[in-house]
Amino acid sequence: MVHGGFRVWSGSEPDFPRQAEQVRSLLGAPDNPALLPPQFVAAALTGIGGMLITRSRADALVDAAFALPTRDPSVILAVRHAANRPGATRLTLVARDRPGAPDGTLVDLPTDWKAQESVFATDSIAIGEPGSEHAKQARQLQGQIWQSPPDNLYPTWLYAPVCPASMSLVALHGDRVVGFLLGFQSQPDRDGTTVLESQVMGVDPDYRNRGIAVHLKHQQAIMAGMLGIDAIRWTADPLQAGSALLNFGRLGAFSRRFLPDYLPFRNELNRLPASRLRIEWTVAGEDPRTELSQHRLHLRESVVPGTTCPIANDGPMDLQITPGNPLIAIEIPSDWTALQQSDLATARAWRTNLDDLLLRCLGEGPDQYLITNAVIHRGRVFLLAEQATNNLLRLYS
Ligand SMILES: CC(C)(COP(=O)(O)OP(=O)(O)OC[C@H]1O[C@@H](n2cnc3c(N)ncnc32)[C@H](O)[C@@H]1OP(=O)(O)O)[C@@H](O)C(=O)NCCC(=O)NCCS
């Protein structure tokens, strides 16, 4: 769409990812730390209602803005970058229906801000909104966990409280950032549901399995609730046991949608096509009084994979079990990251076959399933998929 001399790219153009990548390189990628990372631009930006706005003169790019939704659906945050001048990035709020308009006060990127008051999650770990020093550490921690180059890291300005497009939290041990969580405001759904798109969470390997991720997610849910956000969504690799046990087993989130080969990048955790489950979290699964919690508890207490419900795969092999079972268990590797490092051929077989299985099984149609839980049984990790009956859909609506 061309609008007032600007070109607006909303993502419906088939070669949007390539165009966006070209624009990023004209704006200084991979050496401009203020840019949104390529995996976010390619896979998430337009899905949450963001856009790319370019302005050219005589076929040469003059400047470009990545626009992000804000808490006000009629307003977007335009992150304006001047071509070939990586330091010249400024923020402005503009009307969503006039995305190229030059109005709005331009402000410099926030670089120095204080942390907000934190709440203590445990005796030694506090959770709170980061200061600018914490934001730098969170960016470094992202790089360490995923072994990603700087261009793939989220810019620090997204962690600033003045940024109306994002919501961030860090877990602190003293002044050391040992965990972080970053989400984006999404445009509301057609039915008006307001959504936070949770984009990335990481916990320092030295601090794992102490409940830090659960505390970060709960604090995120509290903040989202205070802002009137109805739902939190994110994507997760179906083969990562840790996140499956956290998302489905502990938090009570569910998935009804599978996105094969979703993310364009490769890194230590993603040596093979990065397929993802769409995760939805209404937080009600945590309240023990709700019908949903009762249902979840009963399922967890009664399930014995292979006895009370069939197992849909034999390791990486899809068993193509006959449809019609109310519940199926899908085994996933106990350590997907290690398997990709030690045996890439077996890892590839897992990815290919589980992609087929999940693509076939997940959804709301007849004989399709929602993933609603994850359990460890005799040292093996299973996703639990329940048939998408009207009653189940009501519980998760
Ligand atoms: C996934 C990750 C954020 C979890 O952080 P964490 O602080 O160790 O998680 P918690 O201690 O809060 O774990 C909470 C639950 O998750 C589950 N869990 C998390 N990691 C697990 C693992 N490696 N193995 C088994 N269970 C795991 C457990 O069920 C635990 O519940 P429990 O306390 O009832 O046993 C962390 O392992 C990490 O940073 N991984 C790499 C990055 C990543 O995959 N991020 C998520 C996608 S963006």
GROMACS .gro file of N, CA and C in nm, residues 96-230:
model
  405
   96ARG      N    1  -0.277   0.465   1.362
   96ARG     CA    2  -0.266   0.340   1.284
   96ARG      C    3  -0.317   0.358   1.141
   97ASP      N    4  -0.423   0.438   1.122
   97ASP     CA    5  -0.478   0.452   0.987
   97ASP      C    6  -0.402   0.556   0.903
   98ARG      N    7  -0.300   0.621   0.961
   98ARG     CA    8  -0.215   0.712   0.881
   98ARG      C    9  -0.069   0.681   0.914
   99PRO      N   10  -0.025   0.557   0.887
   99PRO     CA   11   0.105   0.513   0.940
   99PRO      C   12   0.224   0.590   0.886
  100GLY      N   13   0.210   0.652   0.767
  100GLY     CA   14   0.324   0.726   0.711
  100GLY      C   15   0.323   0.871   0.749
  101ALA      N   16   0.222   0.913   0.825
  101ALA     CA   17   0.208   1.057   0.855
  101ALA      C   18   0.328   1.107   0.935
  102PRO      N   19   0.373   1.229   0.906
  102PRO     CA   20   0.492   1.279   0.975
  102PRO      C   21   0.461   1.335   1.113
  103ASP      N   22   0.331   1.330   1.156
  103ASP     CA   23   0.297   1.390   1.285
  103ASP      C   24   0.350   1.306   1.401
  104GLY      N   25   0.334   1.356   1.520
  104GLY     CA   26   0.384   1.284   1.638
  104GLY      C   27   0.520   1.339   1.676
  105THR      N   28   0.546   1.349   1.807
  105THR     CA   29   0.674   1.402   1.852
  105THR      C   30   0.778   1.292   1.843
  106LEU      N   31   0.891   1.322   1.782
  106LEU     CA   32   0.999   1.223   1.774
  106LEU      C   33   1.082   1.229   1.901
  107VAL      N   34   1.109   1.113   1.959
  107VAL     CA   35   1.197   1.112   2.076
  107VAL      C   36   1.314   1.019   2.048
  108ASP      N   37   1.429   1.051   2.110
  108ASP     CA   38   1.545   0.963   2.094
  108ASP      C   39   1.517   0.830   2.164
  109LEU      N   40   1.589   0.728   2.123
  109LEU     CA   41   1.575   0.598   2.189
  109LEU      C   42   1.614   0.611   2.336
  110PRO      N   43   1.537   0.551   2.426
  110PRO     CA   44   1.577   0.556   2.566
  110PRO      C   45   1.707   0.478   2.587
  111THR      N   46   1.801   0.537   2.658
  111THR     CA   47   1.929   0.468   2.680
  111THR      C   48   1.961   0.451   2.829
  112ASP      N   49   1.903   0.536   2.913
  112ASP     CA   50   1.941   0.534   3.054
  112ASP      C   51   1.816   0.552   3.140
  113TRP      N   52   1.775   0.446   3.206
  113TRP     CA   53   1.655   0.458   3.291
  113TRP      C   54   1.670   0.367   3.413
  114LYS      N   55   1.592   0.400   3.516
  114LYS     CA   56   1.602   0.327   3.642
  114LYS      C   57   1.509   0.206   3.643
  115ALA      N   58   1.547   0.105   3.721
  115ALA     CA   59   1.460  -0.012   3.735
  115ALA      C   60   1.335   0.026   3.814
  116GLN      N   61   1.224  -0.041   3.788
  116GLN     CA   62   1.102  -0.022   3.868
  116GLN      C   63   1.113  -0.111   3.992
  117GLU      N   64   1.031  -0.081   4.090
  117GLU     CA   65   1.038  -0.160   4.213
  117GLU      C   66   1.006  -0.307   4.184
  118SER      N   67   1.085  -0.397   4.245
  118SER     CA   68   1.063  -0.538   4.214
  118SER      C   69   0.991  -0.609   4.329
  119VAL      N   70   0.940  -0.729   4.299
  119VAL     CA   71   0.877  -0.811   4.402
  119VAL      C   72   0.965  -0.934   4.422
  120PHE      N   73   0.974  -0.982   4.545
  120PHE     CA   74   1.060  -1.097   4.569
  120PHE      C   75   0.988  -1.226   4.537
  121ALA      N   76   1.051  -1.308   4.453
  121ALA     CA   77   0.993  -1.436   4.417
  121ALA      C   78   1.038  -1.542   4.518
  122THR      N   79   1.163  -1.537   4.556
  122THR     CA   80   1.216  -1.630   4.656
  122THR      C   81   1.301  -1.546   4.752
  123ASP      N   82   1.371  -1.610   4.846
  123ASP     CA   83   1.455  -1.536   4.940
  123ASP      C   84   1.558  -1.451   4.868
  124SER      N   85   1.611  -1.504   4.757
  124SER     CA   86   1.724  -1.434   4.694
  124SER      C   87   1.693  -1.380   4.554
  125ILE      N   88   1.583  -1.419   4.494
  125ILE     CA   89   1.555  -1.377   4.356
  125ILE      C   90   1.438  -1.279   4.354
  126ALA      N   91   1.463  -1.164   4.293
  126ALA     CA   92   1.356  -1.064   4.279
  126ALA      C   93   1.314  -1.056   4.132
  127ILE      N   94   1.186  -1.027   4.111
  127ILE     CA   95   1.134  -1.014   3.974
  127ILE      C   96   1.085  -0.870   3.958
  128GLY      N   97   1.123  -0.805   3.850
  128GLY     CA   98   1.076  -0.668   3.831
  128GLY      C   99   1.103  -0.617   3.692
  129GLU      N  100   1.059  -0.492   3.669
  129GLU     CA  101   1.083  -0.431   3.538
  129GLU      C  102   1.227  -0.377   3.537
  130PRO      N  103   1.300  -0.405   3.429
  130PRO     CA  104   1.444  -0.376   3.429
  130PRO      C  105   1.480  -0.229   3.417
  131GLY      N  106   1.597  -0.191   3.473
  131GLY     CA  107   1.660  -0.064   3.441
  131GLY      C  108   1.748  -0.082   3.318
  132SER      N  109   1.812   0.026   3.273
  132SER     CA  110   1.888   0.016   3.146
  132SER      C  111   2.006  -0.080   3.159
  133GLU      N  112   2.069  -0.086   3.278
  133GLU     CA  113   2.181  -0.180   3.295
  133GLU      C  114   2.131  -0.323   3.287
  134HIS      N  115   2.013  -0.347   3.346
  134HIS     CA  116   1.954  -0.482   3.340
  134HIS      C  117   1.920  -0.519   3.196
  135ALA      N  118   1.873  -0.420   3.119
  135ALA     CA  119   1.835  -0.448   2.980
  135ALA      C  120   1.958  -0.496   2.901
  136LYS      N  121   2.074  -0.433   2.929
  136LYS     CA  122   2.196  -0.476   2.859
  136LYS      C  123   2.230  -0.620   2.897
  137GLN      N  124   2.216  -0.650   3.026
  137GLN     CA  125   2.246  -0.787   3.071
  137GLN      C  126   2.147  -0.888   3.011
  138ALA      N  127   2.020  -0.848   3.001
  138ALA     CA  128   1.919  -0.940   2.944
  138ALA      C  129   1.955  -0.971   2.799
  139ARG      N  130   1.999  -0.868   2.726
  139ARG     CA  131   2.039  -0.889   2.586
  139ARG      C  132   2.159  -0.985   2.579
  140GLN      N  133   2.255  -0.966   2.670
  140GLN     CA  134   2.371  -1.058   2.672
  140GLN      C  135   2.328  -1.200   2.704
  141LEU      N  136   2.237  -1.211   2.802
  141LEU     CA  137   2.192  -1.345   2.843
  141LEU      C  138   2.121  -1.415   2.726
  142GLN      N  139   2.043  -1.339   2.650
  142GLN     CA  140   1.979  -1.399   2.532
  142GLN      C  141   2.086  -1.455   2.438
  143GLY      N  142   2.194  -1.377   2.417
  143GLY     CA  143   2.302  -1.422   2.329
  143GLY      C  144   2.370  -1.548   2.381
  144GLN      N  145   2.392  -1.553   2.514
  144GLN     CA  146   2.458  -1.671   2.573
  144GLN      C  147   2.371  -1.796   2.559
  145ILE      N  148   2.242  -1.783   2.591
  145ILE     CA  149   2.154  -1.901   2.593
  145ILE      C  150   2.138  -1.958   2.452
  146TRP      N  151   2.112  -1.872   2.354
  146TRP     CA  152   2.086  -1.921   2.218
  146TRP      C  153   2.212  -1.924   2.132
  147GLN      N  154   2.326  -1.877   2.188
  147GLN     CA  155   2.450  -1.867   2.109
  147GLN      C  156   2.422  -1.793   1.978
  148SER      N  157   2.350  -1.681   1.992
  148SER     CA  158   2.307  -1.606   1.873
  148SER      C  159   2.400  -1.489   1.848
  149PRO      N  160   2.419  -1.451   1.720
  149PRO     CA  161   2.497  -1.331   1.690
  149PRO      C  162   2.420  -1.206   1.733
  150PRO      N  163   2.490  -1.093   1.752
  150PRO     CA  164   2.425  -0.971   1.803
  150PRO      C  165   2.302  -0.929   1.722
  151ASP      N  166   2.304  -0.952   1.590
  151ASP     CA  167   2.191  -0.908   1.507
  151ASP      C  168   2.060  -0.978   1.546
  152ASN      N  169   2.070  -1.096   1.607
  152ASN     CA  170   1.948  -1.170   1.645
  152ASN      C  171   1.896  -1.134   1.784
  153LEU      N  172   1.963  -1.042   1.852
  153LEU     CA  173   1.923  -1.009   1.989
  153LEU      C  174   1.826  -0.891   1.989
  154TYR      N  175   1.735  -0.891   2.087
  154TYR     CA  176   1.638  -0.781   2.095
  154TYR      C  177   1.708  -0.655   2.144
  155PRO      N  178   1.675  -0.539   2.084
  155PRO     CA  179   1.740  -0.414   2.126
  155PRO      C  180   1.700  -0.375   2.268
  156THR      N  181   1.792  -0.308   2.338
  156THR     CA  182   1.767  -0.276   2.479
  156THR      C  183   1.650  -0.178   2.497
  157TRP      N  184   1.625  -0.089   2.399
  157TRP     CA  185   1.519   0.011   2.419
  157TRP      C  186   1.381  -0.052   2.438
  158LEU      N  187   1.366  -0.179   2.390
  158LEU     CA  188   1.237  -0.246   2.409
  158LEU      C  189   1.207  -0.272   2.556
  159TYR      N  190   1.313  -0.277   2.639
  159TYR     CA  191   1.295  -0.306   2.782
  159TYR      C  192   1.262  -0.181   2.864
  160ALA      N  193   1.260  -0.063   2.799
  160ALA     CA  194   1.237   0.061   2.874
  160ALA      C  195   1.089   0.077   2.907
  161PRO      N  196   1.056   0.127   3.027
  161PRO     CA  197   0.915   0.140   3.064
  161PRO      C  198   0.839   0.239   2.975
  162VAL      N  199   0.912   0.333   2.911
  162VAL     CA  200   0.841   0.428   2.824
  162VAL      C  201   0.801   0.365   2.690
  163CYS      N  202   0.846   0.244   2.663
  163CYS     CA  203   0.811   0.181   2.534
  163CYS      C  204   0.669   0.124   2.544
  164PRO      N  205   0.572   0.183   2.474
  164PRO     CA  206   0.433   0.141   2.490
  164PRO      C  207   0.398   0.015   2.410
  165ALA      N  208   0.499  -0.043   2.343
  165ALA     CA  209   0.472  -0.158   2.257
  165ALA      C  210   0.514  -0.289   2.320
  166SER      N  211   0.588  -0.283   2.430
  166SER     CA  212   0.644  -0.407   2.486
  166SER      C  213   0.619  -0.414   2.636
  167MET      N  214   0.641  -0.533   2.692
  167MET     CA  215   0.633  -0.552   2.836
  167MET      C  216   0.747  -0.646   2.873
  168SER      N  217   0.831  -0.603   2.969
  168SER     CA  218   0.946  -0.687   2.999
  168SER      C  219   0.963  -0.704   3.149
  169LEU      N  220   1.026  -0.814   3.185
  169LEU     CA  221   1.056  -0.845   3.325
  169LEU      C  222   1.194  -0.908   3.331
  170VAL      N  223   1.262  -0.887   3.442
  170VAL     CA  224   1.386  -0.961   3.465
  170VAL      C  225   1.381  -1.027   3.602
  171ALA      N  226   1.455  -1.136   3.615
  171ALA     CA  227   1.476  -1.198   3.746
  171ALA      C  228   1.616  -1.159   3.789
  172LEU      N  229   1.628  -1.108   3.911
  172LEU     CA  230   1.756  -1.054   3.958
  172LEU      C  231   1.806  -1.131   4.079
  173HIS      N  232   1.936  -1.164   4.077
  173HIS     CA  233   2.005  -1.211   4.196
  173HIS      C  234   2.100  -1.099   4.231
  174GLY      N  235   2.066  -1.019   4.332
  174GLY     CA  236   2.138  -0.894   4.354
  174GLY      C  237   2.115  -0.806   4.232
  175ASP      N  238   2.224  -0.762   4.167
  175ASP     CA  239   2.207  -0.681   4.046
  175ASP      C  240   2.233  -0.763   3.920
  176ARG      N  241   2.247  -0.894   3.937
  176ARG     CA  242   2.276  -0.979   3.821
  176ARG      C  243   2.144  -1.030   3.760
  177VAL      N  244   2.130  -1.010   3.630
  177VAL     CA  245   2.010  -1.061   3.561
  177VAL      C  246   2.027  -1.211   3.539
  178VAL      N  247   1.938  -1.291   3.598
  178VAL     CA  248   1.949  -1.437   3.583
  178VAL      C  249   1.830  -1.494   3.503
  179GLY      N  250   1.740  -1.406   3.462
  179GLY     CA  251   1.629  -1.449   3.377
  179GLY      C  252   1.563  -1.327   3.317
  180PHE      N  253   1.501  -1.344   3.201
  180PHE     CA  254   1.430  -1.231   3.139
  180PHE      C  255   1.311  -1.281   3.059
  181LEU      N  256   1.216  -1.192   3.040
  181LEU     CA  257   1.093  -1.225   2.967
  181LEU      C  258   1.051  -1.099   2.893
  182LEU      N  259   1.028  -1.112   2.763
  182LEU     CA  260   0.994  -0.995   2.682
  182LEU      C  261   0.871  -1.027   2.596
  183GLY      N  262   0.771  -0.939   2.603
  183GLY     CA  263   0.651  -0.960   2.523
  183GLY      C  264   0.613  -0.833   2.450
  184PHE      N  265   0.527  -0.848   2.349
  184PHE     CA  266   0.482  -0.735   2.269
  184PHE      C  267   0.331  -0.724   2.275
  185GLN      N  268   0.285  -0.600   2.276
  185GLN     CA  269   0.143  -0.576   2.262
  185GLN      C  270   0.102  -0.618   2.121
  186SER      N  271  -0.012  -0.687   2.111
  186SER     CA  272  -0.061  -0.727   1.979
  186SER      C  273  -0.187  -0.648   1.947
  187GLN      N  274  -0.219  -0.632   1.819
  187GLN     CA  275  -0.350  -0.573   1.785
  187GLN      C  276  -0.457  -0.667   1.838
  188PRO      N  277  -0.569  -0.616   1.890
  188PRO     CA  278  -0.673  -0.708   1.941
  188PRO      C  279  -0.726  -0.801   1.832
  189ASP      N  280  -0.776  -0.918   1.874
  189ASP     CA  281  -0.842  -1.009   1.780
  189ASP      C  282  -0.967  -0.943   1.724
  190ARG      N  283  -1.024  -1.004   1.618
  190ARG     CA  284  -1.146  -0.948   1.559
  190ARG      C  285  -1.260  -0.937   1.661
  191ASP      N  286  -1.264  -1.033   1.757
  191ASP     CA  287  -1.372  -1.029   1.858
  191ASP      C  288  -1.339  -0.935   1.974
  192GLY      N  289  -1.230  -0.860   1.963
  192GLY     CA  290  -1.197  -0.761   2.067
  192GLY      C  291  -1.104  -0.814   2.176
  193THR      N  292  -1.072  -0.944   2.175
  193THR     CA  293  -0.980  -1.000   2.275
  193THR      C  294  -0.845  -0.927   2.267
  194THR      N  295  -0.800  -0.876   2.382
  194THR     CA  296  -0.670  -0.807   2.381
  194THR      C  297  -0.560  -0.907   2.418
  195VAL      N  298  -0.447  -0.896   2.348
  195VAL     CA  299  -0.349  -1.004   2.353
  195VAL      C  300  -0.208  -0.949   2.378
  196LEU      N  301  -0.135  -1.016   2.466
  196LEU     CA  302   0.009  -0.991   2.479
  196LEU      C  303   0.080  -1.106   2.409
  197GLU      N  304   0.167  -1.074   2.315
  197GLU     CA  305   0.244  -1.177   2.244
  197GLU      C  306   0.377  -1.191   2.318
  198SER      N  307   0.391  -1.300   2.393
  198SER     CA  308   0.513  -1.319   2.472
  198SER      C  309   0.620  -1.373   2.378
  199GLN      N  310   0.731  -1.303   2.365
  199GLN     CA  311   0.821  -1.336   2.255
  199GLN      C  312   0.939  -1.422   2.295
  200VAL      N  313   1.000  -1.392   2.408
  200VAL     CA  314   1.121  -1.467   2.443
  200VAL      C  315   1.139  -1.469   2.595
  201MET      N  316   1.181  -1.586   2.646
  201MET     CA  317   1.209  -1.599   2.789
  201MET      C  318   1.334  -1.686   2.803
  202GLY      N  319   1.424  -1.648   2.891
  202GLY     CA  320   1.542  -1.730   2.915
  202GLY      C  321   1.584  -1.720   3.060
  203VAL      N  322   1.635  -1.830   3.112
  203VAL     CA  323   1.688  -1.832   3.248
  203VAL      C  324   1.833  -1.881   3.240
  204ASP      N  325   1.922  -1.811   3.311
  204ASP     CA  326   2.063  -1.847   3.318
  204ASP      C  327   2.076  -1.994   3.356
  205PRO      N  328   2.156  -2.074   3.280
  205PRO     CA  329   2.167  -2.218   3.311
  205PRO      C  330   2.204  -2.245   3.457
  206ASP      N  331   2.281  -2.155   3.521
  206ASP     CA  332   2.319  -2.176   3.662
  206ASP      C  333   2.202  -2.157   3.757
  207TYR      N  334   2.091  -2.104   3.709
  207TYR     CA  335   1.978  -2.072   3.797
  207TYR      C  336   1.850  -2.146   3.758
  208ARG      N  337   1.864  -2.249   3.677
  208ARG     CA  338   1.743  -2.319   3.629
  208ARG      C  339   1.685  -2.413   3.735
  209ASN      N  340   1.563  -2.454   3.713
  209ASN     CA  341   1.490  -2.549   3.800
  209ASN      C  342   1.475  -2.498   3.943
  210ARG      N  343   1.463  -2.365   3.957
  210ARG     CA  344   1.433  -2.307   4.088
  210ARG      C  345   1.301  -2.231   4.082
  211GLY      N  346   1.226  -2.251   3.976
  211GLY     CA  347   1.095  -2.185   3.965
  211GLY      C  348   1.101  -2.044   3.910
  212ILE      N  349   1.217  -2.000   3.857
  212ILE     CA  350   1.227  -1.861   3.810
  212ILE      C  351   1.135  -1.836   3.689
  213ALA      N  352   1.131  -1.931   3.596
  213ALA     CA  353   1.045  -1.912   3.478
  213ALA      C  354   0.899  -1.902   3.520
  214VAL      N  355   0.858  -1.986   3.614
  214VAL     CA  356   0.718  -1.981   3.661
  214VAL      C  357   0.690  -1.845   3.725
  215HIS      N  358   0.783  -1.795   3.806
  215HIS     CA  359   0.763  -1.663   3.868
  215HIS      C  360   0.755  -1.552   3.763
  216LEU      N  361   0.843  -1.560   3.662
  216LEU     CA  362   0.839  -1.458   3.556
  216LEU      C  363   0.703  -1.460   3.485
  217LYS      N  364   0.654  -1.579   3.454
  217LYS     CA  365   0.527  -1.589   3.382
  217LYS      C  366   0.411  -1.539   3.470
  218HIS      N  367   0.414  -1.575   3.599
  218HIS     CA  368   0.305  -1.529   3.686
  218HIS      C  369   0.304  -1.377   3.699
  219GLN      N  370   0.423  -1.319   3.712
  219GLN     CA  371   0.430  -1.174   3.722
  219GLN      C  372   0.384  -1.109   3.591
  220GLN      N  373   0.419  -1.173   3.480
  220GLN     CA  374   0.372  -1.123   3.350
  220GLN      C  375   0.218  -1.125   3.344
  221ALA      N  376   0.159  -1.234   3.395
  221ALA     CA  377   0.013  -1.245   3.393
  221ALA      C  378  -0.050  -1.137   3.482
  222ILE      N  379   0.013  -1.109   3.597
  222ILE     CA  380  -0.041  -1.006   3.687
  222ILE      C  381  -0.036  -0.869   3.618
  223MET      N  382   0.079  -0.838   3.556
  223MET     CA  383   0.091  -0.709   3.487
  223MET      C  384  -0.007  -0.699   3.371
  224ALA      N  385  -0.020  -0.808   3.296
  224ALA     CA  386  -0.113  -0.808   3.183
  224ALA      C  387  -0.256  -0.785   3.234
  225GLY      N  388  -0.291  -0.852   3.345
  225GLY     CA  389  -0.424  -0.835   3.403
  225GLY      C  390  -0.449  -0.690   3.442
  226MET      N  391  -0.347  -0.625   3.499
  226MET     CA  392  -0.363  -0.485   3.540
  226MET      C  393  -0.385  -0.394   3.420
  227LEU      N  394  -0.329  -0.434   3.305
  227LEU     CA  395  -0.345  -0.352   3.184
  227LEU      C  396  -0.471  -0.390   3.105
  228GLY      N  397  -0.549  -0.484   3.159
  228GLY     CA  398  -0.673  -0.523   3.092
  228GLY      C  399  -0.651  -0.617   2.974
  229ILE      N  400  -0.536  -0.686   2.972
  229ILE     CA  401  -0.510  -0.780   2.861
  229ILE      C  402  -0.579  -0.914   2.892
  230ASP      N  403  -0.650  -0.968   2.791
  230ASP     CA  404  -0.729  -1.089   2.814
  230ASP      C  405  -0.647  -1.218   2.802
   0.00000   0.00000   0.00000
